Amino acid sequence: MSEATDQQLIAGLAARDQRALLHLYDRYAGKVLGLATRMLGEAMAAEEVTQDVFLKLWAHADRYLPARGAVSTWLLTIARRTALDRLRVEQRRPPLSDETDPDETWAVLPDQSSQGDEARWRALHLAVGALPEAQRQPIELAFYRGLSHSEISKALGWPIGTVKTRIRLGMARLRKEWFAPD
């Protein structure tokens, strides 16, 4: 079963096969933990989020829709939302990623998925980092820290309309560069 595809493992989960959960955990726990650690800034909280993510996966494997994306994408989306929920509940905020070296960020993620996925995530992280600061800051606050537009407005001292405009312009730039045909 260790050579089973992610979709086969999800089908196993839906059938309540505990071995499928163990295999998915072995494949993705490092990535989930890395994402949670980056978002929460605290190892113990990140470990709890990782555990919660795999419990949710066990309970809701039947909700996975292959047409909407890869299992890894679905799992990391669950992880991101779970970490954001925890941040909201605890009203904690991790440090801004201005000083974060992309190589350090990716160093916490084990090499367990395809090289293409890691390369895409690294490229996206670098693309966000290359945005003008006025666009990068609100995008990082919104997507890495989960702040609302009004929270970003307060944090940066900008009118809410400015926040929305700069996020929209930054996202348009990323879309143009990120999704541009090769």
XYZ file of N, CA and C in Angstrom:
546
model
N 0.825 -1.209 0.000
C 0.000 0.000 0.000
C 0.857 1.257 0.000
N 2.135 1.153 0.377
C 2.980 2.339 0.411
C 3.184 2.943 -0.971
N 2.958 2.155 -2.023
C 3.094 2.664 -3.377
C 1.752 3.091 -3.961
N 0.718 3.096 -3.160
C -0.603 3.498 -3.617
C -0.613 4.991 -3.919
N -1.462 5.388 -4.865
C -1.599 6.814 -5.179
C -2.358 7.499 -4.053
N -2.262 8.798 -4.023
C -2.992 9.566 -3.016
C -4.488 9.310 -3.121
N -5.006 9.236 -4.342
C -6.439 9.007 -4.529
C -6.845 7.633 -3.989
N -6.001 6.635 -4.188
C -6.298 5.308 -3.647
C -6.288 5.337 -2.118
N -5.363 6.091 -1.556
C -5.307 6.195 -0.094
C -6.535 6.928 0.455
N -6.979 7.962 -0.236
C -8.190 8.669 0.192
C -9.390 7.731 0.129
N -9.462 6.937 -0.931
C -10.548 5.950 -1.031
C -10.458 4.958 0.131
N -9.256 4.564 0.498
C -9.064 3.696 1.657
C -9.520 4.355 2.943
N -9.228 5.626 3.076
C -9.688 6.374 4.261
C -11.207 6.383 4.336
N -11.835 6.649 3.203
C -13.303 6.683 3.164
C -13.884 5.330 3.575
N -13.112 4.257 3.323
C -13.544 2.905 3.703
C -13.042 2.548 5.117
N -12.488 3.526 5.806
C -12.001 3.388 7.185
C -10.791 2.455 7.325
N -9.907 2.499 6.340
C -8.672 1.731 6.383
C -7.607 2.566 7.107
N -7.241 2.133 8.328
C -6.281 2.881 9.139
C -4.895 2.928 8.499
N -4.555 1.890 7.745
C -3.251 1.880 7.071
C -3.161 3.012 6.045
N -4.269 3.330 5.404
C -4.280 4.432 4.437
C -3.964 5.751 5.148
N -4.525 5.936 6.333
C -4.240 7.146 7.107
C -2.758 7.205 7.470
N -2.202 6.100 7.893
C -0.782 6.071 8.253
C 0.102 6.413 7.055
N -0.237 5.904 5.890
C 0.560 6.203 4.695
C 0.448 7.676 4.306
N -0.755 8.225 4.375
C -0.915 9.654 4.077
C -0.186 10.502 5.111
N -0.235 10.074 6.353
C 0.479 10.796 7.406
C 1.980 10.785 7.118
N 2.505 9.638 6.766
C 3.928 9.536 6.456
C 4.308 10.441 5.287
N 3.436 10.545 4.309
C 3.720 11.369 3.131
C 3.634 12.861 3.409
N 2.650 13.266 4.207
C 2.331 14.696 4.278
C 2.462 15.354 5.647
N 2.719 14.623 6.690
C 2.792 15.238 8.021
C 3.876 16.310 8.074
N 4.994 16.061 7.430
C 6.076 17.051 7.432
C 5.679 18.356 6.781
N 4.980 18.258 5.669
C 4.534 19.477 4.974
C 3.476 20.217 5.794
N 2.545 19.471 6.372
C 1.506 20.095 7.195
C 2.148 20.763 8.404
N 3.057 20.059 9.056
C 3.744 20.621 10.219
C 4.555 21.855 9.832
N 5.236 21.805 8.698
C 6.010 22.962 8.242
C 5.132 24.176 8.000
N 4.002 23.973 7.341
C 3.073 25.073 7.091
C 2.524 25.622 8.408
N 2.100 24.741 9.290
C 1.534 25.172 10.570
C 2.578 25.904 11.409
N 3.807 25.419 11.398
C 4.873 26.082 12.154
C 5.122 27.476 11.610
N 5.143 27.585 10.301
C 5.359 28.900 9.685
C 4.233 29.869 10.040
N 3.015 29.384 10.020
C 1.875 30.253 10.291
C 1.744 30.595 11.764
N 2.003 29.634 12.642
C 1.768 29.833 14.067
C 3.007 30.306 14.818
N 4.180 29.959 14.305
C 5.408 30.379 14.949
C 5.708 29.644 16.246
N 5.031 28.557 16.501
C 5.202 27.821 17.755
C 5.076 26.325 17.467
N 6.100 25.569 17.838
C 6.155 24.144 17.498
C 5.004 23.346 18.106
N 4.702 23.573 19.375
C 3.661 22.774 20.032
C 2.293 23.025 19.395
N 1.992 24.281 19.128
C 0.720 24.616 18.483
C 0.663 24.008 17.080
N 1.787 24.032 16.374
C 1.829 23.460 15.032
C 1.611 21.945 15.071
N 2.170 21.285 16.075
C 1.957 19.838 16.213
C 0.486 19.527 16.483
N -0.166 20.354 17.297
C -1.593 20.160 17.580
C -2.426 20.364 16.320
N -2.082 21.383 15.555
C -2.795 21.630 14.295
C -2.599 20.454 13.350
N -1.384 19.931 13.273
C -1.108 18.777 12.410
C -1.981 17.600 12.810
N -2.080 17.360 14.106
C -2.934 16.268 14.583
C -4.400 16.530 14.204
N -4.862 17.758 14.397
C -6.243 18.110 14.045
C -6.509 17.915 12.554
N -5.536 18.264 11.721
C -5.700 18.134 10.273
C -5.916 16.675 9.894
N -5.131 15.779 10.467
C -5.276 14.369 10.101
C -6.530 13.748 10.714
N -6.985 14.283 11.833
C -8.279 13.845 12.358
C -9.412 14.286 11.432
N -9.316 15.511 10.936
C -10.317 15.995 9.975
C -10.280 15.171 8.693
N -9.071 14.840 8.269
C -8.932 14.019 7.069
C -9.620 12.674 7.264
N -9.412 12.063 8.410
C -10.033 10.767 8.728
C -11.561 10.896 8.721
N -12.047 11.964 9.321
C -13.495 12.134 9.465
C -14.184 12.531 8.162
N -13.456 13.185 7.268
C -14.099 13.761 6.079
C -13.440 13.363 4.768
N -12.830 12.200 4.709
C -12.170 11.755 3.471
C -13.141 11.697 2.304
N -14.402 11.459 2.598
C -15.410 11.352 1.534
C -15.697 12.698 0.865
N -15.208 13.787 1.430
C -15.443 15.117 0.851
C -14.422 15.498 -0.213
N -13.374 14.712 -0.353
C -12.351 15.013 -1.357
C -12.921 14.845 -2.765
N -12.705 15.872 -3.591
C -13.155 15.845 -4.985
C -11.927 15.969 -5.886
N -11.533 14.885 -6.558
C -10.330 14.912 -7.396
C -10.343 16.014 -8.458
N -11.505 16.366 -8.950
C -11.589 17.391 -9.994
C -11.165 18.769 -9.484
N -11.187 18.966 -8.171
C -10.858 20.283 -7.616
C -9.380 20.444 -7.289
N -8.593 19.366 -7.402
C -7.158 19.498 -7.152
C -6.570 18.252 -6.543
N -5.267 18.302 -6.367
C -4.522 17.175 -5.819
C -4.827 16.995 -4.333
N -4.611 15.798 -3.845
C -4.804 15.504 -2.425
C -3.914 16.416 -1.588
N -2.671 16.617 -2.030
C -1.752 17.469 -1.265
C -2.292 18.895 -1.144
N -2.868 19.407 -2.206
C -3.441 20.757 -2.176
C -4.609 20.813 -1.206
N -5.478 19.822 -1.262
C -6.633 19.754 -0.364
C -6.169 19.671 1.087
N -5.191 18.831 1.334
C -4.691 18.636 2.694
C -4.039 19.909 3.232
N -3.249 20.589 2.404
C -2.607 21.820 2.859
C -3.620 22.955 3.022
N -4.706 22.921 2.269
C -5.780 23.901 2.466
C -6.448 23.670 3.824
N -6.696 22.414 4.159
C -7.249 22.088 5.476
C -6.289 22.569 6.558
N -5.002 22.345 6.354
C -3.994 22.765 7.332
C -3.986 24.279 7.497
N -4.029 24.992 6.387
C -4.023 26.461 6.444
C -5.251 26.978 7.192
N -6.405 26.437 6.873
C -7.633 26.894 7.533
C -7.637 26.538 9.013
N -7.122 25.377 9.359
C -7.068 24.971 10.766
C -6.121 25.885 11.536
N -4.986 26.212 10.948
C -4.036 27.121 11.605
C -4.636 28.523 11.742
N -5.329 28.984 10.702
C -5.978 30.301 10.786
C -7.045 30.316 11.871
N -7.811 29.251 11.965
C -8.814 29.163 13.024
C -8.147 29.264 14.396
N -7.045 28.582 14.550
C -6.337 28.625 15.831
C -5.823 30.037 16.120
N -5.282 30.705 15.102
C -4.814 32.080 15.292
C -5.957 32.994 15.717
N -7.106 32.819 15.096
C -8.243 33.669 15.434
C -8.704 33.421 16.865
N -8.754 32.166 17.245
C -9.208 31.827 18.588
C -8.248 32.383 19.630
N -6.986 32.227 19.405
C -5.984 32.658 20.377
C -5.610 34.126 20.220
N -6.056 34.737 19.133
C -5.752 36.140 18.853
C -4.254 36.397 18.925
N -3.495 35.428 18.395
C -2.046 35.556 18.331
C -1.665 35.884 16.898
N -0.570 36.530 16.737
C -0.075 36.837 15.406
C 1.400 36.457 15.330
N 1.787 35.653 14.334
C 3.200 35.317 14.162
C 3.957 36.516 13.598
N 5.271 36.487 13.651
C 6.038 37.601 13.095
C 5.844 37.690 11.583
N 5.972 38.917 11.067
C 5.904 39.105 9.628
C 7.033 38.344 8.962
N 6.827 37.968 7.729
C 7.820 37.154 7.044
C 8.859 37.994 6.305
N 8.971 39.278 6.591
C 9.938 40.117 5.896
C 11.359 39.576 6.019
N 11.673 39.062 7.203
C 13.029 38.585 7.435
C 13.183 37.115 7.071
N 12.118 36.469 6.688
C 12.168 35.041 6.419
C 12.881 34.764 5.114
N 13.877 33.934 5.193
C 14.599 33.487 4.009
C 13.808 32.345 3.386
N 13.462 32.419 2.095
C 12.692 31.341 1.484
C 13.356 29.980 1.641
N 14.693 29.956 1.631
C 15.384 28.677 1.791
C 15.142 28.089 3.173
N 15.060 28.958 4.205
C 14.767 28.467 5.549
C 13.339 27.930 5.614
N 12.408 28.637 4.999
C 11.013 28.207 5.001
C 10.891 26.826 4.408
N 11.543 26.602 3.284
C 11.419 25.323 2.608
C 12.270 24.252 3.249
N 13.258 24.651 4.052
C 14.104 23.656 4.698
C 13.315 22.843 5.720
N 12.233 23.418 6.303
C 11.461 22.670 7.291
C 10.533 21.663 6.640
N 10.390 21.726 5.320
C 9.519 20.796 4.632
C 10.344 19.637 4.096
N 10.069 18.420 4.518
C 10.841 17.294 4.010
C 10.547 17.049 2.544
N 11.478 16.419 1.878
C 11.339 16.142 0.463
C 10.508 14.881 0.283
N 9.167 15.007 0.491
C 8.301 13.843 0.411
C 7.349 13.895 -0.769
N 7.235 15.040 -1.418
C 6.323 15.096 -2.557
C 7.142 15.277 -3.821
N 6.448 15.447 -4.890
C 7.151 15.584 -6.156
C 7.964 16.867 -6.165
N 9.061 16.818 -6.875
C 9.922 17.984 -6.994
C 9.175 19.140 -7.641
N 8.223 18.822 -8.529
C 7.462 19.863 -9.204
C 6.611 20.672 -8.247
N 5.959 20.006 -7.273
C 5.143 20.730 -6.289
C 6.015 21.679 -5.478
N 7.140 21.173 -5.000
C 8.017 22.015 -4.187
C 8.539 23.184 -5.003
N 8.901 22.931 -6.238
C 9.410 23.995 -7.098
C 8.345 25.060 -7.331
N 7.097 24.623 -7.521
C 6.008 25.595 -7.729
C 5.784 26.442 -6.478
N 5.786 25.791 -5.306
C 5.579 26.552 -4.069
C 6.732 27.526 -3.843
N 7.947 27.082 -4.103
C 9.105 27.968 -3.934
C 8.990 29.146 -4.900
N 8.629 28.872 -6.145
C 8.492 29.936 -7.136
C 7.408 30.929 -6.722
N 6.300 30.415 -6.207
C 5.235 31.304 -5.756
C 5.712 32.164 -4.589
N 6.390 31.543 -3.623
C 6.904 32.294 -2.473
C 7.865 33.393 -2.944
N 8.736 33.057 -3.874
C 9.670 34.045 -4.399
C 8.947 35.129 -5.187
N 7.892 34.744 -5.918
C 7.123 35.733 -6.680
C 6.440 36.717 -5.744
N 5.891 36.221 -4.643
C 5.276 37.121 -3.660
C 6.344 38.040 -3.076
N 7.499 37.468 -2.758
C 8.595 38.271 -2.204
C 9.110 39.332 -3.160
N 8.941 39.111 -4.469
C 9.429 40.054 -5.465
C 8.439 41.191 -5.755
N 7.235 41.092 -5.216
C 6.255 42.158 -5.423
C 6.745 43.444 -4.774
N 6.295 44.591 -5.277
C 6.597 45.847 -4.583
C 6.059 45.769 -3.142
N 6.771 46.361 -2.220
C 6.413 46.253 -0.807
C 4.959 46.648 -0.543
N 4.464 47.662 -1.234
C 3.089 48.125 -1.021
C 2.059 47.057 -1.396
N 2.425 46.130 -2.272
C 1.525 45.031 -2.639
C 1.845 43.774 -1.836
N 3.125 43.541 -1.578
C 3.550 42.336 -0.871
C 3.035 42.326 0.575
N 3.173 43.437 1.274
C 2.773 43.485 2.684
C 1.321 43.072 2.914
N 0.360 43.708 2.246
C -1.024 43.298 2.514
C -1.335 41.872 2.056
N -0.675 41.401 0.995
C -0.898 40.026 0.548
C -0.373 39.043 1.591
N 0.814 39.288 2.127
C 1.350 38.408 3.170
C 0.467 38.426 4.414
N 0.007 39.606 4.804
C -0.849 39.685 5.982
C -2.166 38.948 5.769
N -2.702 39.032 4.569
C -3.976 38.369 4.283
C -3.817 36.862 4.157
N -2.820 36.411 3.400
C -2.738 34.999 3.072
C -1.841 34.196 3.999
N -0.785 34.786 4.535
C 0.086 34.043 5.440
C -0.393 34.143 6.883
N -0.994 35.290 7.242
C -1.411 35.482 8.632
C -2.923 35.458 8.799
N -3.673 35.495 7.713
C -5.115 35.362 7.792
C -5.857 36.588 8.281
N -5.258 37.762 8.173
C -5.925 38.971 8.618
C -6.991 39.396 7.615
N -8.028 40.023 8.127
C -9.079 40.573 7.266
C -8.602 41.914 6.705
N -9.344 42.439 5.744
C -8.984 43.738 5.173
C -8.959 44.816 6.253
N -9.933 44.795 7.151
C -9.956 45.836 8.196
C -8.783 45.666 9.169
N -8.398 44.430 9.466
C -7.235 44.210 10.339
C -5.947 44.675 9.663
N -5.842 44.437 8.365
C -4.670 44.894 7.615
C -4.641 46.418 7.600
N -5.802 47.023 7.403
C -5.911 48.480 7.405
C -5.386 49.068 8.717
N -5.791 48.471 9.820
C -5.321 48.944 11.134
C -3.830 48.695 11.313
N -3.362 47.513 10.919
C -1.957 47.148 11.108
C -1.020 48.055 10.315
N -1.426 48.414 9.098
C -0.560 49.211 8.234
C -0.879 50.699 8.277
N -2.003 51.060 8.883
C -2.395 52.460 8.949
C -2.858 53.006 7.616
N -3.405 52.148 6.778
C -3.889 52.542 5.456
C -5.409 52.514 5.442
N -6.030 53.335 4.597
C -7.474 53.218 4.407
C -7.807 51.837 3.842
N -8.973 51.326 4.183
C -9.353 49.986 3.740
C -9.409 49.881 2.218
N -9.802 50.955 1.545
C -9.830 50.953 0.085
C -8.439 50.771 -0.507
N -7.454 51.374 0.130
C -6.065 51.222 -0.314
C -5.606 49.785 -0.151
N -5.963 49.177 0.973
C -5.611 47.774 1.222
C -6.193 46.897 0.121
N -7.483 47.068 -0.147
C -8.143 46.248 -1.169
C -7.510 46.446 -2.540
N -7.213 47.692 -2.883
C -6.625 47.993 -4.185
C -5.246 47.363 -4.315
N -4.429 47.480 -3.282
C -3.068 46.943 -3.366
C -3.060 45.414 -3.391
N -3.985 44.798 -2.688
C -4.099 43.336 -2.766
C -4.532 42.933 -4.168
N -5.522 43.640 -4.706
C -6.007 43.323 -6.050
C -4.905 43.499 -7.080
N -4.147 44.597 -6.998
C -3.061 44.833 -7.951
C -1.958 43.781 -7.813
N -1.624 43.432 -6.578
C -0.604 42.409 -6.356
C -1.041 41.052 -6.864
N -2.297 40.709 -6.626
C -2.821 39.421 -7.108
C -2.864 39.394 -8.635
N -3.212 40.523 -9.237
C -3.232 40.590 -10.699
C -1.819 40.398 -11.252
N -0.857 40.999 -10.597
C 0.536 40.849 -11.038
C 0.990 39.397 -10.881
N 0.668 38.783 -9.758
C 1.025 37.374 -9.547
C 0.332 36.486 -10.583
N -0.942 36.757 -10.827
C -1.693 35.959 -11.797
C -1.038 36.062 -13.178
N -0.656 37.277 -13.541
C -0.038 37.496 -14.852
C 1.299 36.768 -14.951
N 2.111 36.853 -13.903
C 3.435 36.233 -13.933
C 3.365 34.737 -13.627
N 2.505 34.367 -12.709
C 2.436 32.986 -12.229
C 1.730 32.081 -13.214
N 0.651 32.583 -13.799
C -0.153 31.764 -14.698
C 0.070 32.110 -16.165
N 1.092 32.885 -16.448
C 1.377 33.240 -17.839
C 1.755 31.985 -18.611
N 1.245 31.845 -19.837
C 1.617 30.665 -20.629
C 3.109 30.684 -20.929
N 3.704 29.517 -20.877
C 5.157 29.409 -21.114
C 5.505 29.571 -22.578
